[in-house]
Amino acid sequence: MARTPLVIDTDPGIDDALALLLALASPEVDLRLVTTVHGNVELAQTTENALRVLHLAGRSDVPVAVGARSSLVHPQPERAGHVHGAAGLGGVVLPPSPAAVDPRPAVTALADLLESSAEPVTVAAIGPLTNIALLVSVYPDAAARIGRLVVMGGSATRGGNVTGAAEFNVWADPEAAAVVFRAGLPTVMVGLDVTLPTVLTEAGIARFAAAGPVGAQAAAVLAQYLDHATSSYGTDGVVVHDALALTEAIVPGTLDVVRRDVVVDTGHGAGRGQTLVDRRAVSTSPTAVAVAEGVDSAAAVEFLVTRMERLAASLS
Ligand code: BDR
Ligand code: CA
C-alpha cells in the first residue's frame, strides 16, 4: 500500500498526543514531520511534549520543527492548562526523548518537505493556524503543493467552546485562521459540529490501557481530560477533537463534507474567532472550504480504540 506523506502541526495537548499516536498506529500514512505551535500551553512545552510522545511510541526519528511562539497579530496569553494540565499532558511526565529538535524553523521544514515530496502531502493542523498562515505568506508555492489540509478548528452550528462564538484553535489566532480559510487550499474543516459528538468513553480507554504499557501511558495522559469532561460537562468520556481530524487525514471520506464559504470573525467584539459558515448553499468558489457536517461517531471511536490497541500491543 502506498503510504501518504503526513505532517502534523500541533500544540500537545492531550487530544493532540492521542492524534500523534493514532497517526503512528496507521499504515495508510507516513508521518514525515511534526511542527509545533503555541496553543494549549506555551511553545517550549508543546515542543517538548511532541518530542516525548514520539519517543513514547519509539519514533524519535520523526523530525520535530519548532514553529510560532505567538499568534500573528494579537497575542492571546490565555492557554488551556485547566483542560490539558499545566504542562499539557494531564500531569503525566513522559520520559525525555534523546532527539533534538530540527534546526529549521517549522515553516521552512514544511516548505522543504512540500517541495521535495514526489507524492502530495497531507497536512493535519490541530492547533492554532499560525504556522500554516506563515507558510501561505512566506512560501506560497510550497503551500500550493499541499495535497490535503485537514484542520481541527471552528464550528458551523455548535457555537464555541472557549467563548459563546469561538472554538479554541481559531480563537487562539483568528487572523491566521482567516488567512488559511481564504487561501484556496484543499482544506477540510473538522469543527465542533463533528468533534463534540465523538466521545471516547472510559470503557474504550480501558481497552487500550490493557493492551500494553504505551496504551497505559496514553490512558494516564487522558485521565485529567476525563475528569475535566466529567465535572464540566457531565459526560462519561472525552471529546477527541484532534484524533477525529487525524482520522479524516488518514482515511479521507471518514467525514461527510460540504463545500462552504467560511469567513473568520477577526473583529474585537463578542464574535471574535467565530467561523461564519454560509450554509445556505453549496459553494462553487475556488476559496470554498470542505466543512465536515456529518460523522459516524461510534465508528470513529472504534477506529481510534482499535488502532491504539494495536499500537500498544505491538510495542509491548
Ligand atoms: C481544540 O482545542 C484544543 O484545546 C484541542 O487540542 C483541540 O485542538 C478543540 O477546540
Ligand atoms: Ca490541539
mmCIF file of N, CA and C in Angstrom, residues 196-308:
data_model
loop_
_atom_site.group_PDB
_atom_site.id
_atom_site.type_symbol
_atom_site.label_atom_id
_atom_site.label_comp_id
_atom_site.label_asym_id
_atom_site.label_seq_id
_atom_site.Cartn_x
_atom_site.Cartn_y
_atom_site.Cartn_z
ATOM 1 N N LEU A 196 -17.687 17.315 18.762
ATOM 2 C CA LEU A 196 -18.380 17.234 20.056
ATOM 3 C C LEU A 196 -19.171 15.937 20.243
ATOM 4 N N PRO A 197 -19.795 15.393 19.180
ATOM 5 C CA PRO A 197 -20.497 14.114 19.406
ATOM 6 C C PRO A 197 -19.570 12.893 19.479
ATOM 7 N N THR A 198 -18.269 13.112 19.246
ATOM 8 C CA THR A 198 -17.349 11.972 19.148
ATOM 9 C C THR A 198 -16.621 11.812 20.481
ATOM 10 N N VAL A 199 -17.167 10.973 21.308
ATOM 11 C CA VAL A 199 -16.745 10.859 22.707
ATOM 12 C C VAL A 199 -16.119 9.480 22.955
ATOM 13 N N LEU A 200 -14.890 9.525 23.424
ATOM 14 C CA LEU A 200 -14.179 8.294 23.790
ATOM 15 C C LEU A 200 -14.496 7.994 25.253
ATOM 16 N N THR A 201 -15.153 6.872 25.491
ATOM 17 C CA THR A 201 -15.601 6.574 26.858
ATOM 18 C C THR A 201 -14.489 5.909 27.676
ATOM 19 N N GLU A 202 -14.731 5.855 28.971
ATOM 20 C CA GLU A 202 -13.807 5.173 29.884
ATOM 21 C C GLU A 202 -13.589 3.734 29.462
ATOM 22 N N ALA A 203 -14.640 3.094 28.954
ATOM 23 C CA ALA A 203 -14.518 1.681 28.543
ATOM 24 C C ALA A 203 -13.563 1.555 27.360
ATOM 25 N N GLY A 204 -13.622 2.506 26.434
ATOM 26 C CA GLY A 204 -12.710 2.488 25.278
ATOM 27 C C GLY A 204 -11.276 2.715 25.727
ATOM 28 N N ILE A 205 -11.099 3.670 26.627
ATOM 29 C CA ILE A 205 -9.750 3.956 27.144
ATOM 30 C C ILE A 205 -9.192 2.706 27.833
ATOM 31 N N ALA A 206 -10.063 2.018 28.589
ATOM 32 C CA ALA A 206 -9.608 0.807 29.313
ATOM 33 C C ALA A 206 -9.122 -0.267 28.346
ATOM 34 N N ARG A 207 -9.716 -0.319 27.154
ATOM 35 C CA ARG A 207 -9.294 -1.351 26.189
ATOM 36 C C ARG A 207 -7.844 -1.148 25.768
ATOM 37 N N PHE A 208 -7.461 0.094 25.427
ATOM 38 C CA PHE A 208 -6.052 0.226 25.015
ATOM 39 C C PHE A 208 -5.104 0.307 26.218
ATOM 40 N N ALA A 209 -5.637 0.729 27.376
ATOM 41 C CA ALA A 209 -4.795 0.710 28.588
ATOM 42 C C ALA A 209 -4.342 -0.706 28.894
ATOM 43 N N ALA A 210 -5.198 -1.670 28.562
ATOM 44 C CA ALA A 210 -4.897 -3.071 28.882
ATOM 45 C C ALA A 210 -4.008 -3.728 27.830
ATOM 46 N N ALA A 211 -3.764 -3.042 26.724
ATOM 47 C CA ALA A 211 -3.070 -3.684 25.599
ATOM 48 C C ALA A 211 -1.551 -3.586 25.686
ATOM 49 N N GLY A 212 -1.037 -2.818 26.634
ATOM 50 C CA GLY A 212 0.420 -2.701 26.772
ATOM 51 C C GLY A 212 0.793 -1.391 27.437
ATOM 52 N N PRO A 213 2.054 -1.225 27.827
ATOM 53 C CA PRO A 213 2.467 -0.038 28.590
ATOM 54 C C PRO A 213 2.225 1.291 27.867
ATOM 55 N N VAL A 214 2.380 1.309 26.553
ATOM 56 C CA VAL A 214 2.151 2.575 25.830
ATOM 57 C C VAL A 214 0.668 2.950 25.896
ATOM 58 N N GLY A 215 -0.198 1.940 25.809
ATOM 59 C CA GLY A 215 -1.639 2.183 25.967
ATOM 60 C C GLY A 215 -1.946 2.670 27.370
ATOM 61 N N ALA A 216 -1.257 2.101 28.357
ATOM 62 C CA ALA A 216 -1.484 2.515 29.749
ATOM 63 C C ALA A 216 -1.027 3.956 29.964
ATOM 64 N N GLN A 217 0.089 4.340 29.335
ATOM 65 C CA GLN A 217 0.561 5.737 29.445
ATOM 66 C C GLN A 217 -0.420 6.691 28.775
ATOM 67 N N ALA A 218 -0.912 6.288 27.605
ATOM 68 C CA ALA A 218 -1.892 7.140 26.905
ATOM 69 C C ALA A 218 -3.142 7.306 27.769
ATOM 70 N N ALA A 219 -3.555 6.243 28.420
ATOM 71 C CA ALA A 219 -4.730 6.317 29.298
ATOM 72 C C ALA A 219 -4.462 7.236 30.474
ATOM 73 N N ALA A 220 -3.235 7.191 31.010
ATOM 74 C CA ALA A 220 -2.887 8.065 32.132
ATOM 75 C C ALA A 220 -2.942 9.528 31.696
ATOM 76 N N VAL A 221 -2.440 9.810 30.487
ATOM 77 C CA VAL A 221 -2.487 11.175 29.949
ATOM 78 C C VAL A 221 -3.944 11.643 29.836
ATOM 79 N N LEU A 222 -4.827 10.722 29.458
ATOM 80 C CA LEU A 222 -6.236 11.085 29.255
ATOM 81 C C LEU A 222 -7.002 11.276 30.565
ATOM 82 N N ALA A 223 -6.440 10.816 31.684
ATOM 83 C CA ALA A 223 -7.212 10.789 32.936
ATOM 84 C C ALA A 223 -7.691 12.175 33.359
ATOM 85 N N GLN A 224 -6.795 13.186 33.292
ATOM 86 C CA GLN A 224 -7.207 14.532 33.717
ATOM 87 C C GLN A 224 -8.284 15.107 32.787
ATOM 88 N N TYR A 225 -8.124 14.793 31.492
ATOM 89 C CA TYR A 225 -9.088 15.248 30.477
ATOM 90 C C TYR A 225 -10.471 14.655 30.785
ATOM 91 N N LEU A 226 -10.441 13.393 31.201
ATOM 92 C CA LEU A 226 -11.684 12.703 31.548
ATOM 93 C C LEU A 226 -12.322 13.341 32.776
ATOM 94 N N ASP A 227 -11.495 13.640 33.780
ATOM 95 C CA ASP A 227 -12.023 14.282 34.993
ATOM 96 C C ASP A 227 -12.655 15.629 34.651
ATOM 97 N N HIS A 228 -11.946 16.401 33.793
ATOM 98 C CA HIS A 228 -12.451 17.718 33.400
ATOM 99 C C HIS A 228 -13.795 17.566 32.684
ATOM 100 N N ALA A 229 -13.864 16.606 31.761
ATOM 101 C CA ALA A 229 -15.101 16.405 30.995
ATOM 102 C C ALA A 229 -16.240 15.991 31.907
ATOM 103 N N THR A 230 -15.931 15.098 32.833
ATOM 104 C CA THR A 230 -16.975 14.592 33.721
ATOM 105 C C THR A 230 -17.506 15.708 34.612
ATOM 106 N N SER A 231 -16.562 16.510 35.173
ATOM 107 C CA SER A 231 -17.033 17.556 36.084
ATOM 108 C C SER A 231 -17.638 18.744 35.335
ATOM 109 N N SER A 232 -17.075 19.088 34.152
ATOM 110 C CA SER A 232 -17.583 20.277 33.448
ATOM 111 C C SER A 232 -18.830 19.990 32.624
ATOM 112 N N TYR A 233 -18.864 18.850 31.957
ATOM 113 C CA TYR A 233 -19.962 18.590 31.013
ATOM 114 C C TYR A 233 -20.827 17.396 31.412
ATOM 115 N N GLY A 234 -20.423 16.702 32.474
ATOM 116 C CA GLY A 234 -21.206 15.552 32.906
ATOM 117 C C GLY A 234 -21.159 14.389 31.934
ATOM 118 N N THR A 235 -20.124 14.314 31.093
ATOM 119 C CA THR A 235 -20.045 13.214 30.128
ATOM 120 C C THR A 235 -19.265 12.047 30.735
ATOM 121 N N ASP A 236 -19.453 10.872 30.147
ATOM 122 C CA ASP A 236 -18.726 9.699 30.634
ATOM 123 C C ASP A 236 -17.543 9.396 29.727
ATOM 124 N N GLY A 237 -17.051 10.428 29.042
ATOM 125 C CA GLY A 237 -15.915 10.219 28.152
ATOM 126 C C GLY A 237 -15.327 11.548 27.742
ATOM 127 N N VAL A 238 -14.334 11.489 26.847
ATOM 128 C CA VAL A 238 -13.646 12.706 26.407
ATOM 129 C C VAL A 238 -13.881 12.934 24.920
ATOM 130 N N VAL A 239 -13.976 14.217 24.575
ATOM 131 C CA VAL A 239 -14.130 14.592 23.167
ATOM 132 C C VAL A 239 -12.741 14.572 22.531
ATOM 133 N N VAL A 240 -12.592 13.752 21.511
ATOM 134 C CA VAL A 240 -11.259 13.553 20.924
ATOM 135 C C VAL A 240 -11.147 14.382 19.638
ATOM 136 N N HIS A 241 -11.220 15.711 19.811
ATOM 137 C CA HIS A 241 -11.228 16.628 18.664
ATOM 138 C C HIS A 241 -10.126 16.279 17.651
ATOM 139 N N ASP A 242 -8.879 16.309 18.133
ATOM 140 C CA ASP A 242 -7.746 16.208 17.207
ATOM 141 C C ASP A 242 -7.609 14.808 16.613
ATOM 142 N N ALA A 243 -7.952 13.799 17.381
ATOM 143 C CA ALA A 243 -7.873 12.428 16.849
ATOM 144 C C ALA A 243 -8.902 12.246 15.726
ATOM 145 N N LEU A 244 -10.059 12.909 15.839
ATOM 146 C CA LEU A 244 -11.044 12.798 14.751
ATOM 147 C C LEU A 244 -10.509 13.456 13.477
ATOM 148 N N ALA A 245 -9.872 14.608 13.631
ATOM 149 C CA ALA A 245 -9.271 15.255 12.449
ATOM 150 C C ALA A 245 -8.215 14.339 11.826
ATOM 151 N N LEU A 246 -7.418 13.686 12.666
ATOM 152 C CA LEU A 246 -6.409 12.762 12.129
ATOM 153 C C LEU A 246 -7.055 11.596 11.415
ATOM 154 N N THR A 247 -8.192 11.137 11.922
ATOM 155 C CA THR A 247 -8.876 10.023 11.256
ATOM 156 C C THR A 247 -9.268 10.426 9.836
ATOM 157 N N GLU A 248 -9.758 11.648 9.674
ATOM 158 C CA GLU A 248 -10.097 12.142 8.331
ATOM 159 C C GLU A 248 -8.832 12.290 7.476
ATOM 160 N N ALA A 249 -7.715 12.649 8.106
ATOM 161 C CA ALA A 249 -6.450 12.761 7.351
ATOM 162 C C ALA A 249 -5.962 11.377 6.914
ATOM 163 N N ILE A 250 -6.170 10.393 7.756
ATOM 164 C CA ILE A 250 -5.683 9.027 7.483
ATOM 165 C C ILE A 250 -6.600 8.328 6.485
ATOM 166 N N VAL A 251 -7.895 8.454 6.704
ATOM 167 C CA VAL A 251 -8.888 7.808 5.827
ATOM 168 C C VAL A 251 -9.802 8.900 5.258
ATOM 169 N N PRO A 252 -9.408 9.485 4.109
ATOM 170 C CA PRO A 252 -10.250 10.553 3.537
ATOM 171 C C PRO A 252 -11.662 10.035 3.284
ATOM 172 N N GLY A 253 -12.644 10.853 3.633
ATOM 173 C CA GLY A 253 -14.028 10.422 3.440
ATOM 174 C C GLY A 253 -14.649 9.862 4.703
ATOM 175 N N THR A 254 -13.872 9.791 5.779
ATOM 176 C CA THR A 254 -14.447 9.388 7.075
ATOM 177 C C THR A 254 -15.626 10.303 7.420
ATOM 178 N N LEU A 255 -15.461 11.594 7.142
ATOM 179 C CA LEU A 255 -16.491 12.579 7.483
ATOM 180 C C LEU A 255 -17.244 13.006 6.225
ATOM 181 N N ASP A 256 -18.509 13.349 6.372
ATOM 182 C CA ASP A 256 -19.278 13.900 5.249
ATOM 183 C C ASP A 256 -18.999 15.391 5.187
ATOM 184 N N VAL A 257 -18.541 15.847 4.027
ATOM 185 C CA VAL A 257 -18.182 17.269 3.914
ATOM 186 C C VAL A 257 -19.027 17.952 2.835
ATOM 187 N N VAL A 258 -19.210 19.242 3.016
ATOM 188 C CA VAL A 258 -19.927 20.070 2.044
ATOM 189 C C VAL A 258 -19.093 21.324 1.824
ATOM 190 N N ARG A 259 -18.922 21.721 0.562
ATOM 191 C CA ARG A 259 -18.123 22.924 0.294
ATOM 192 C C ARG A 259 -18.923 24.173 0.669
ATOM 193 N N ARG A 260 -18.309 24.959 1.524
ATOM 194 C CA ARG A 260 -18.973 26.156 2.047
ATOM 195 C C ARG A 260 -18.007 27.339 2.008
ATOM 196 N N ASP A 261 -18.572 28.526 1.949
ATOM 197 C CA ASP A 261 -17.772 29.736 2.152
ATOM 198 C C ASP A 261 -17.649 29.964 3.661
ATOM 199 N N VAL A 262 -16.417 30.159 4.099
ATOM 200 C CA VAL A 262 -16.159 30.345 5.533
ATOM 201 C C VAL A 262 -15.421 31.665 5.731
ATOM 202 N N VAL A 263 -15.950 32.487 6.610
ATOM 203 C CA VAL A 263 -15.311 33.757 6.961
ATOM 204 C C VAL A 263 -15.007 33.710 8.461
ATOM 205 N N VAL A 264 -13.813 34.142 8.821
ATOM 206 C CA VAL A 264 -13.451 34.170 10.243
ATOM 207 C C VAL A 264 -13.649 35.580 10.774
ATOM 208 N N ASP A 265 -14.317 35.685 11.912
ATOM 209 C CA ASP A 265 -14.518 36.986 12.549
ATOM 210 C C ASP A 265 -13.218 37.402 13.233
ATOM 211 N N THR A 266 -12.573 38.440 12.673
ATOM 212 C CA THR A 266 -11.334 38.954 13.269
ATOM 213 C C THR A 266 -11.577 40.281 13.995
ATOM 214 N N GLY A 267 -12.815 40.586 14.221
ATOM 215 C CA GLY A 267 -13.146 41.793 14.985
ATOM 216 C C GLY A 267 -12.845 41.594 16.459
ATOM 217 N N HIS A 268 -13.119 42.609 17.226
ATOM 218 C CA HIS A 268 -12.777 42.535 18.652
ATOM 219 C C HIS A 268 -14.013 42.560 19.545
ATOM 220 N N GLY A 269 -15.126 42.161 18.951
ATOM 221 C CA GLY A 269 -16.358 42.061 19.721
ATOM 222 C C GLY A 269 -16.573 40.643 20.220
ATOM 223 N N ALA A 270 -17.814 40.370 20.579
ATOM 224 C CA ALA A 270 -18.141 39.068 21.173
ATOM 225 C C ALA A 270 -17.957 37.914 20.191
ATOM 226 N N GLY A 271 -17.933 38.237 18.911
ATOM 227 C CA GLY A 271 -17.830 37.180 17.909
ATOM 228 C C GLY A 271 -16.405 36.832 17.510
ATOM 229 N N ARG A 272 -15.401 37.466 18.122
ATOM 230 C CA ARG A 272 -14.006 37.239 17.702
ATOM 231 C C ARG A 272 -13.687 35.736 17.687
ATOM 232 N N GLY A 273 -13.138 35.296 16.558
ATOM 233 C CA GLY A 273 -12.741 33.888 16.431
ATOM 234 C C GLY A 273 -13.839 32.969 15.935
ATOM 235 N N GLN A 274 -15.018 33.534 15.674
ATOM 236 C CA GLN A 274 -16.100 32.687 15.156
ATOM 237 C C GLN A 274 -15.838 32.349 13.692
ATOM 238 N N THR A 275 -16.153 31.132 13.288
ATOM 239 C CA THR A 275 -16.136 30.797 11.860
ATOM 240 C C THR A 275 -17.572 30.941 11.348
ATOM 241 N N LEU A 276 -17.763 31.909 10.467
ATOM 242 C CA LEU A 276 -19.095 32.141 9.899
ATOM 243 C C LEU A 276 -19.204 31.276 8.645
ATOM 244 N N VAL A 277 -19.940 30.207 8.740
ATOM 245 C CA VAL A 277 -20.046 29.231 7.657
ATOM 246 C C VAL A 277 -21.385 29.453 6.957
ATOM 247 N N ASP A 278 -21.324 29.783 5.679
ATOM 248 C CA ASP A 278 -22.550 30.056 4.919
ATOM 249 C C ASP A 278 -23.161 28.722 4.489
ATOM 250 N N ARG A 279 -24.192 28.316 5.210
ATOM 251 C CA ARG A 279 -24.794 27.001 4.959
ATOM 252 C C ARG A 279 -26.030 27.087 4.057
ATOM 253 N N ARG A 280 -26.219 28.267 3.434
ATOM 254 C CA ARG A 280 -27.403 28.390 2.574
ATOM 255 C C ARG A 280 -27.269 27.580 1.307
ATOM 256 N N ALA A 281 -26.015 27.396 0.846
ATOM 257 C CA ALA A 281 -25.836 26.719 -0.433
ATOM 258 C C ALA A 281 -24.464 26.077 -0.479
ATOM 259 N N VAL A 282 -24.335 25.113 -1.393
ATOM 260 C CA VAL A 282 -23.016 24.535 -1.658
ATOM 261 C C VAL A 282 -22.238 25.586 -2.441
ATOM 262 N N SER A 283 -21.008 25.838 -2.013
ATOM 263 C CA SER A 283 -20.228 26.891 -2.673
ATOM 264 C C SER A 283 -19.473 26.340 -3.873
ATOM 265 N N THR A 284 -19.402 27.145 -4.909
ATOM 266 C CA THR A 284 -18.575 26.799 -6.068
ATOM 267 C C THR A 284 -17.340 27.700 -6.139
ATOM 268 N N SER A 285 -17.140 28.481 -5.099
ATOM 269 C CA SER A 285 -15.996 29.402 -5.083
ATOM 270 C C SER A 285 -14.691 28.613 -4.980
ATOM 271 N N PRO A 286 -13.624 29.085 -5.656
ATOM 272 C CA PRO A 286 -12.325 28.402 -5.528
ATOM 273 C C PRO A 286 -11.736 28.495 -4.121
ATOM 274 N N THR A 287 -12.254 29.413 -3.307
ATOM 275 C CA THR A 287 -11.738 29.504 -1.939
ATOM 276 C C THR A 287 -12.667 28.812 -0.929
ATOM 277 N N ALA A 288 -13.630 28.035 -1.435
ATOM 278 C CA ALA A 288 -14.531 27.334 -0.509
ATOM 279 C C ALA A 288 -13.729 26.304 0.296
ATOM 280 N N VAL A 289 -14.279 25.993 1.461
ATOM 281 C CA VAL A 289 -13.671 25.014 2.372
ATOM 282 C C VAL A 289 -14.626 23.826 2.482
ATOM 283 N N ALA A 290 -14.065 22.618 2.495
ATOM 284 C CA ALA A 290 -14.904 21.427 2.713
ATOM 285 C C ALA A 290 -15.176 21.317 4.209
ATOM 286 N N VAL A 291 -16.402 21.651 4.592
ATOM 287 C CA VAL A 291 -16.757 21.678 6.016
ATOM 288 C C VAL A 291 -17.357 20.329 6.396
ATOM 289 N N ALA A 292 -16.798 19.709 7.431
ATOM 290 C CA ALA A 292 -17.321 18.410 7.884
ATOM 291 C C ALA A 292 -18.648 18.640 8.593
ATOM 292 N N GLU A 293 -19.691 18.017 8.059
ATOM 293 C CA GLU A 293 -21.027 18.212 8.631
ATOM 294 C C GLU A 293 -21.653 16.910 9.126
ATOM 295 N N GLY A 294 -21.046 15.783 8.783
ATOM 296 C CA GLY A 294 -21.619 14.513 9.225
ATOM 297 C C GLY A 294 -20.541 13.554 9.689
ATOM 298 N N VAL A 295 -20.836 12.824 10.765
ATOM 299 C CA VAL A 295 -19.850 11.887 11.319
ATOM 300 C C VAL A 295 -20.577 10.662 11.876
ATOM 301 N N ASP A 296 -19.959 9.503 11.693
ATOM 302 C CA ASP A 296 -20.403 8.302 12.393
ATOM 303 C C ASP A 296 -19.483 8.191 13.613
ATOM 304 N N SER A 297 -19.907 8.787 14.721
ATOM 305 C CA SER A 297 -19.017 8.907 15.878
ATOM 306 C C SER A 297 -18.644 7.545 16.455
ATOM 307 N N ALA A 298 -19.595 6.619 16.479
ATOM 308 C CA ALA A 298 -19.296 5.290 17.045
ATOM 309 C C ALA A 298 -18.207 4.612 16.225
ATOM 310 N N ALA A 299 -18.303 4.720 14.903
ATOM 311 C CA ALA A 299 -17.286 4.105 14.033
ATOM 312 C C ALA A 299 -15.933 4.787 14.218
ATOM 313 N N ALA A 300 -15.953 6.107 14.352
ATOM 314 C CA ALA A 300 -14.687 6.844 14.515
ATOM 315 C C ALA A 300 -14.007 6.470 15.829
ATOM 316 N N VAL A 301 -14.790 6.340 16.891
ATOM 317 C CA VAL A 301 -14.202 5.975 18.191
ATOM 318 C C VAL A 301 -13.671 4.539 18.140
ATOM 319 N N GLU A 302 -14.411 3.653 17.484
ATOM 320 C CA GLU A 302 -13.952 2.263 17.369
ATOM 321 C C GLU A 302 -12.638 2.201 16.584
ATOM 322 N N PHE A 303 -12.538 3.004 15.521
ATOM 323 C CA PHE A 303 -11.306 3.070 14.726
ATOM 324 C C PHE A 303 -10.135 3.498 15.630
ATOM 325 N N LEU A 304 -10.364 4.544 16.416
ATOM 326 C CA LEU A 304 -9.306 5.064 17.289
ATOM 327 C C LEU A 304 -8.886 4.014 18.324
ATOM 328 N N VAL A 305 -9.860 3.400 18.967
ATOM 329 C CA VAL A 305 -9.538 2.439 20.033
ATOM 330 C C VAL A 305 -8.808 1.225 19.449
ATOM 331 N N THR A 306 -9.277 0.749 18.309
ATOM 332 C CA THR A 306 -8.648 -0.430 17.692
ATOM 333 C C THR A 306 -7.206 -0.125 17.307
ATOM 334 N N ARG A 307 -6.995 1.050 16.718
ATOM 335 C CA ARG A 307 -5.624 1.421 16.323
ATOM 336 C C ARG A 307 -4.732 1.578 17.554
ATOM 337 N N MET A 308 -5.259 2.173 18.604
ATOM 338 C CA MET A 308 -4.467 2.357 19.824
ATOM 339 C C MET A 308 -4.149 1.013 20.483
#
